[in-house]
């Protein structure tokens, strides 16, 4: 009997985890329709190391603003997608695994990110230069941390849910990004292909918000039935 208890516990844990992962999903592709502006090219001459990274790996480092990241067919990257209404009233626990924000090539990677309240945010310094992390939230405590070239990582957490707020580097004025903090796990950020997916939703009617740093926010409604996958594409027009 004693030997069976761990096995029984494992079954219970597996059932609990599978129950958490079960549910419906929302998937979609975000695209852009409108005039495509010329993006600002950064002047990084004060940091030759970063200039070299952009010159030797142009596929990874564009040397330009990431305010409008377009893929094939004008798919739209850096769109923050979240459920803003329709969720059941319950507590969601944050993952222990940190979200990573890298300072690489004197740019923030990713440019837009989201995480849960209490989830660690790991800042990396992949450049052999001095960087500075300066967040500008309204609900959470602001922090302004210097990262010398020998300090390769640091961790921070946020106490309160808050929509997108900027992060910048006071050493390099062209560096900028955005962070959102949520009290639930039903969100996503698109890559260049514009694709997002939100899993684990209970059946019900949901309001979805799409955010872009320049194009603003848009909302759309969707109904989830059972464990089905619902498609919700969206077009930002300008």
mmCIF file of C-alpha atoms in Angstrom:
data_model
loop_
_atom_site.group_PDB
_atom_site.id
_atom_site.type_symbol
_atom_site.label_atom_id
_atom_site.label_comp_id
_atom_site.label_asym_id
_atom_site.label_seq_id
_atom_site.Cartn_x
_atom_site.Cartn_y
_atom_site.Cartn_z
ATOM 1 C CA UNK A 1 0.000 0.000 0.000
ATOM 2 C CA UNK A 2 2.792 2.409 0.818
ATOM 3 C CA UNK A 3 4.368 1.816 -2.580
ATOM 4 C CA UNK A 4 1.114 2.666 -4.336
ATOM 5 C CA UNK A 5 0.725 6.131 -2.848
ATOM 6 C CA UNK A 6 3.361 7.875 -5.017
ATOM 7 C CA UNK A 7 1.858 6.222 -8.103
ATOM 8 C CA UNK A 8 -1.619 7.390 -7.108
ATOM 9 C CA UNK A 9 -0.269 10.896 -6.529
ATOM 10 C CA UNK A 10 1.328 10.925 -9.971
ATOM 11 C CA UNK A 11 -1.982 9.958 -11.556
ATOM 12 C CA UNK A 12 -3.717 12.771 -9.698
ATOM 13 C CA UNK A 13 -1.071 15.280 -10.767
ATOM 14 C CA UNK A 14 -1.246 14.132 -14.392
ATOM 15 C CA UNK A 15 -5.035 14.415 -14.374
ATOM 16 C CA UNK A 16 -4.842 17.889 -12.823
ATOM 17 C CA UNK A 17 -2.307 19.111 -15.391
ATOM 18 C CA UNK A 18 -4.243 17.657 -18.332
ATOM 19 C CA UNK A 19 -7.397 19.309 -17.011
ATOM 20 C CA UNK A 20 -5.627 22.670 -16.909
ATOM 21 C CA UNK A 21 -4.430 22.252 -20.502
ATOM 22 C CA UNK A 22 -7.830 21.163 -21.809
ATOM 23 C CA UNK A 23 -10.292 23.575 -23.358
ATOM 24 C CA UNK A 24 -10.927 25.501 -26.511
ATOM 25 C CA UNK A 25 -8.501 27.617 -28.501
ATOM 26 C CA UNK A 26 -8.511 30.823 -30.508
ATOM 27 C CA UNK A 27 -6.109 31.138 -33.430
ATOM 28 C CA UNK A 28 -5.659 33.790 -36.051
ATOM 29 C CA UNK A 29 -3.414 35.840 -38.285
ATOM 30 C CA UNK A 30 -2.988 39.591 -38.000
ATOM 31 C CA UNK A 31 -2.337 41.591 -41.157
ATOM 32 C CA UNK A 32 -1.792 45.227 -42.085
ATOM 33 C CA UNK A 33 -3.603 47.202 -44.774
ATOM 34 C CA UNK A 34 -2.450 50.687 -45.665
ATOM 35 C CA UNK A 35 0.511 52.815 -46.595
ATOM 36 C CA UNK A 36 3.811 51.373 -45.443
ATOM 37 C CA UNK A 37 5.934 54.091 -43.839
ATOM 38 C CA UNK A 38 9.698 54.268 -44.146
ATOM 39 C CA UNK A 39 11.118 53.128 -40.831
ATOM 40 C CA UNK A 40 13.741 55.188 -39.069
ATOM 41 C CA UNK A 41 17.319 53.919 -39.293
ATOM 42 C CA UNK A 42 19.190 53.969 -35.999
ATOM 43 C CA UNK A 43 22.476 55.810 -35.580
ATOM 44 C CA UNK A 44 24.564 53.421 -33.471
ATOM 45 C CA UNK A 45 27.982 54.861 -34.242
ATOM 46 C CA UNK A 46 28.695 55.372 -30.526
ATOM 47 C CA UNK A 47 28.673 51.564 -30.125
ATOM 48 C CA UNK A 48 30.862 49.942 -32.823
ATOM 49 C CA UNK A 49 30.188 46.474 -31.373
ATOM 50 C CA UNK A 50 26.477 46.854 -32.070
ATOM 51 C CA UNK A 51 27.091 48.359 -35.506
ATOM 52 C CA UNK A 52 29.168 45.300 -36.378
ATOM 53 C CA UNK A 53 26.391 42.931 -35.283
ATOM 54 C CA UNK A 54 23.904 44.670 -37.558
ATOM 55 C CA UNK A 55 26.309 44.667 -40.506
ATOM 56 C CA UNK A 56 27.339 41.016 -40.185
ATOM 57 C CA UNK A 57 23.853 39.595 -39.480
ATOM 58 C CA UNK A 58 21.316 41.784 -41.329
ATOM 59 C CA UNK A 59 18.725 38.997 -41.325
ATOM 60 C CA UNK A 60 18.577 39.201 -37.538
ATOM 61 C CA UNK A 61 19.407 42.856 -36.943
ATOM 62 C CA UNK A 62 17.692 45.374 -39.205
ATOM 63 C CA UNK A 63 19.197 48.529 -37.719
ATOM 64 C CA UNK A 64 15.775 50.141 -37.976
ATOM 65 C CA UNK A 65 12.759 50.859 -35.820
ATOM 66 C CA UNK A 66 10.534 47.870 -35.037
ATOM 67 C CA UNK A 67 7.402 50.018 -34.892
ATOM 68 C CA UNK A 68 6.040 48.176 -37.950
ATOM 69 C CA UNK A 69 7.270 44.621 -38.498
ATOM 70 C CA UNK A 70 5.749 43.091 -41.634
ATOM 71 C CA UNK A 71 6.038 39.596 -43.043
ATOM 72 C CA UNK A 72 5.009 38.084 -46.360
ATOM 73 C CA UNK A 73 1.530 39.264 -47.318
ATOM 74 C CA UNK A 74 1.771 42.144 -44.836
ATOM 75 C CA UNK A 75 1.384 39.903 -41.815
ATOM 76 C CA UNK A 76 1.979 41.974 -38.705
ATOM 77 C CA UNK A 77 4.418 41.267 -35.888
ATOM 78 C CA UNK A 78 4.577 42.703 -32.370
ATOM 79 C CA UNK A 79 0.810 42.569 -31.901
ATOM 80 C CA UNK A 80 -0.191 41.894 -28.308
ATOM 81 C CA UNK A 81 -3.382 39.813 -28.165
ATOM 82 C CA UNK A 82 -5.281 39.258 -24.926
ATOM 83 C CA UNK A 83 -8.668 38.173 -23.609
ATOM 84 C CA UNK A 84 -10.223 41.185 -21.867
ATOM 85 C CA UNK A 85 -13.644 39.805 -20.907
ATOM 86 C CA UNK A 86 -15.480 36.516 -20.556
ATOM 87 C CA UNK A 87 -12.997 34.702 -18.316
ATOM 88 C CA UNK A 88 -14.305 32.908 -15.210
ATOM 89 C CA UNK A 89 -13.610 34.504 -11.848
ATOM 90 C CA UNK A 90 -10.715 32.468 -10.520
ATOM 91 C CA UNK A 91 -7.065 32.792 -9.606
ATOM 92 C CA UNK A 92 -4.390 31.884 -12.131
ATOM 93 C CA UNK A 93 -0.914 31.018 -10.909
ATOM 94 C CA UNK A 94 2.124 32.336 -12.799
ATOM 95 C CA UNK A 95 4.699 30.015 -14.369
ATOM 96 C CA UNK A 96 8.025 29.677 -12.567
ATOM 97 C CA UNK A 97 9.886 29.792 -15.868
ATOM 98 C CA UNK A 98 11.031 33.346 -16.620
ATOM 99 C CA UNK A 99 10.264 35.357 -19.713
ATOM 100 C CA UNK A 100 13.522 36.531 -21.296
ATOM 101 C CA UNK A 101 14.275 40.006 -22.639
ATOM 102 C CA UNK A 102 17.676 40.182 -24.315
ATOM 103 C CA UNK A 103 19.704 43.307 -24.981
ATOM 104 C CA UNK A 104 21.454 42.263 -28.159
ATOM 105 C CA UNK A 105 22.825 44.449 -30.918
ATOM 106 C CA UNK A 106 21.729 47.443 -28.835
ATOM 107 C CA UNK A 107 18.097 46.471 -29.374
ATOM 108 C CA UNK A 108 15.517 44.736 -27.188
ATOM 109 C CA UNK A 109 14.595 41.206 -28.196
ATOM 110 C CA UNK A 110 11.688 40.698 -28.170
ATOM 111 C CA UNK A 111 10.488 44.227 -28.814
ATOM 112 C CA UNK A 112 7.078 43.453 -27.266
ATOM 113 C CA UNK A 113 6.466 40.925 -24.509
ATOM 114 C CA UNK A 114 3.883 39.949 -21.914
ATOM 115 C CA UNK A 115 4.021 37.930 -18.712
ATOM 116 C CA UNK A 116 1.949 37.191 -15.646
ATOM 117 C CA UNK A 117 1.976 38.922 -12.275
ATOM 118 C CA UNK A 118 4.727 37.311 -10.210
ATOM 119 C CA UNK A 119 6.373 35.595 -13.173
ATOM 120 C CA UNK A 120 10.122 36.313 -13.367
ATOM 121 C CA UNK A 121 11.397 38.548 -16.141
ATOM 122 C CA UNK A 122 15.012 37.773 -16.945
ATOM 123 C CA UNK A 123 17.011 40.569 -18.560
ATOM 124 C CA UNK A 124 20.095 39.490 -20.503
ATOM 125 C CA UNK A 125 22.992 41.596 -21.720
ATOM 126 C CA UNK A 126 24.408 39.889 -24.806
ATOM 127 C CA UNK A 127 26.398 42.984 -25.751
ATOM 128 C CA UNK A 128 29.813 43.777 -24.313
ATOM 129 C CA UNK A 129 28.648 47.313 -23.571
ATOM 130 C CA UNK A 130 26.963 49.218 -20.767
ATOM 131 C CA UNK A 131 23.168 49.041 -20.862
ATOM 132 C CA UNK A 132 20.438 50.510 -18.692
ATOM 133 C CA UNK A 133 16.958 49.125 -17.981
ATOM 134 C CA UNK A 134 14.406 51.825 -17.288
ATOM 135 C CA UNK A 135 10.752 50.787 -17.052
ATOM 136 C CA UNK A 136 7.954 53.357 -17.083
ATOM 137 C CA UNK A 137 4.875 51.637 -15.609
ATOM 138 C CA UNK A 138 1.897 53.354 -13.992
ATOM 139 C CA UNK A 139 0.744 50.628 -11.586
ATOM 140 C CA UNK A 140 3.978 48.816 -10.784
ATOM 141 C CA UNK A 141 7.156 50.199 -9.258
ATOM 142 C CA UNK A 142 9.452 51.860 -11.756
ATOM 143 C CA UNK A 143 12.975 50.517 -11.845
ATOM 144 C CA UNK A 144 16.123 51.938 -13.341
ATOM 145 C CA UNK A 145 18.942 49.396 -13.365
ATOM 146 C CA UNK A 146 22.419 49.758 -14.818
ATOM 147 C CA UNK A 147 23.834 46.648 -16.481
ATOM 148 C CA UNK A 148 27.593 46.960 -17.041
ATOM 149 C CA UNK A 149 29.110 44.724 -19.695
ATOM 150 C CA UNK A 150 30.189 42.197 -17.047
ATOM 151 C CA UNK A 151 26.615 41.856 -15.658
ATOM 152 C CA UNK A 152 25.039 39.353 -18.021
ATOM 153 C CA UNK A 153 21.611 38.882 -16.414
ATOM 154 C CA UNK A 154 19.236 40.173 -13.758
ATOM 155 C CA UNK A 155 15.734 39.173 -12.625
ATOM 156 C CA UNK A 156 12.686 41.269 -11.800
ATOM 157 C CA UNK A 157 8.987 40.602 -11.103
ATOM 158 C CA UNK A 158 5.873 42.782 -11.210
ATOM 159 C CA UNK A 159 3.208 42.867 -8.490
ATOM 160 C CA UNK A 160 0.208 44.241 -10.372
ATOM 161 C CA UNK A 161 -1.598 43.632 -13.647
ATOM 162 C CA UNK A 162 -0.980 46.455 -16.094
ATOM 163 C CA UNK A 163 -1.387 47.116 -19.802
ATOM 164 C CA UNK A 164 1.509 47.834 -22.107
ATOM 165 C CA UNK A 165 4.118 50.231 -20.754
ATOM 166 C CA UNK A 166 7.452 51.285 -22.254
ATOM 167 C CA UNK A 167 10.941 50.206 -21.351
ATOM 168 C CA UNK A 168 13.967 52.148 -22.516
ATOM 169 C CA UNK A 169 17.732 52.418 -22.214
ATOM 170 C CA UNK A 170 18.957 55.797 -20.995
ATOM 171 C CA UNK A 171 22.403 55.067 -22.460
ATOM 172 C CA UNK A 172 21.131 54.325 -25.968
ATOM 173 C CA UNK A 173 18.127 56.532 -26.827
ATOM 174 C CA UNK A 174 17.060 54.429 -29.825
ATOM 175 C CA UNK A 175 16.463 51.356 -27.658
ATOM 176 C CA UNK A 176 12.827 50.834 -26.718
ATOM 177 C CA UNK A 177 10.337 48.091 -26.036
ATOM 178 C CA UNK A 178 7.016 47.343 -24.360
ATOM 179 C CA UNK A 179 5.921 45.090 -21.491
ATOM 180 C CA UNK A 180 2.447 44.020 -20.325
ATOM 181 C CA UNK A 181 1.651 42.281 -17.031
ATOM 182 C CA UNK A 182 -1.494 40.143 -16.741
ATOM 183 C CA UNK A 183 -3.337 38.273 -14.005
ATOM 184 C CA UNK A 184 -4.254 35.435 -16.387
ATOM 185 C CA UNK A 185 -2.422 33.346 -19.020
ATOM 186 C CA UNK A 186 -4.701 33.999 -21.997
ATOM 187 C CA UNK A 187 -2.537 36.189 -24.205
ATOM 188 C CA UNK A 188 -0.018 36.042 -27.036
ATOM 189 C CA UNK A 189 2.377 38.242 -29.022
ATOM 190 C CA UNK A 190 2.699 37.770 -32.772
ATOM 191 C CA UNK A 191 5.940 37.223 -34.615
ATOM 192 C CA UNK A 192 6.601 38.412 -38.155
ATOM 193 C CA UNK A 193 4.177 35.822 -39.553
ATOM 194 C CA UNK A 194 1.312 37.524 -37.668
ATOM 195 C CA UNK A 195 0.068 34.256 -36.146
ATOM 196 C CA UNK A 196 -1.230 33.955 -32.587
ATOM 197 C CA UNK A 197 -2.853 31.193 -30.546
ATOM 198 C CA UNK A 198 -4.556 31.241 -27.139
ATOM 199 C CA UNK A 199 -5.275 27.849 -25.555
ATOM 200 C CA UNK A 200 -7.137 26.455 -22.568
ATOM 201 C CA UNK A 201 -10.306 28.529 -22.769
ATOM 202 C CA UNK A 202 -13.575 27.416 -21.204
ATOM 203 C CA UNK A 203 -16.679 27.461 -23.425
ATOM 204 C CA UNK A 204 -18.118 30.958 -23.598
ATOM 205 C CA UNK A 205 -18.174 34.354 -25.274
ATOM 206 C CA UNK A 206 -14.959 36.367 -25.183
ATOM 207 C CA UNK A 207 -13.810 39.857 -26.040
ATOM 208 C CA UNK A 208 -10.347 39.928 -27.579
ATOM 209 C CA UNK A 209 -8.097 42.978 -27.706
ATOM 210 C CA UNK A 210 -5.378 43.542 -30.301
ATOM 211 C CA UNK A 211 -2.704 46.133 -29.425
ATOM 212 C CA UNK A 212 -0.035 47.792 -31.546
ATOM 213 C CA UNK A 213 2.313 50.531 -30.397
ATOM 214 C CA UNK A 214 1.465 52.856 -33.306
ATOM 215 C CA UNK A 215 -1.855 51.572 -34.649
ATOM 216 C CA UNK A 216 -3.586 51.506 -31.258
ATOM 217 C CA UNK A 217 -6.051 48.914 -29.976
ATOM 218 C CA UNK A 218 -8.911 47.096 -31.662
ATOM 219 C CA UNK A 219 -11.472 44.674 -30.227
ATOM 220 C CA UNK A 220 -13.306 41.662 -31.611
ATOM 221 C CA UNK A 221 -15.702 39.067 -30.200
ATOM 222 C CA UNK A 222 -15.503 35.302 -30.471
ATOM 223 C CA UNK A 223 -17.398 32.310 -29.063
ATOM 224 C CA UNK A 224 -15.585 29.178 -27.924
ATOM 225 C CA UNK A 225 -17.481 25.882 -27.923
ATOM 226 C CA UNK A 226 -16.126 22.885 -26.033
ATOM 227 C CA UNK A 227 -12.580 22.000 -27.024
ATOM 228 C CA UNK A 228 -12.934 23.375 -30.550
ATOM 229 C CA UNK A 229 -10.494 25.789 -32.173
ATOM 230 C CA UNK A 230 -12.030 29.058 -33.356
ATOM 231 C CA UNK A 231 -10.345 31.214 -35.995
ATOM 232 C CA UNK A 232 -10.278 34.968 -35.441
ATOM 233 C CA UNK A 233 -8.198 36.833 -38.022
ATOM 234 C CA UNK A 234 -7.855 40.584 -37.847
ATOM 235 C CA UNK A 235 -6.747 43.423 -40.128
ATOM 236 C CA UNK A 236 -5.220 46.663 -38.878
ATOM 237 C CA UNK A 237 -6.099 49.393 -41.376
ATOM 238 C CA UNK A 238 -4.476 52.772 -41.713
#
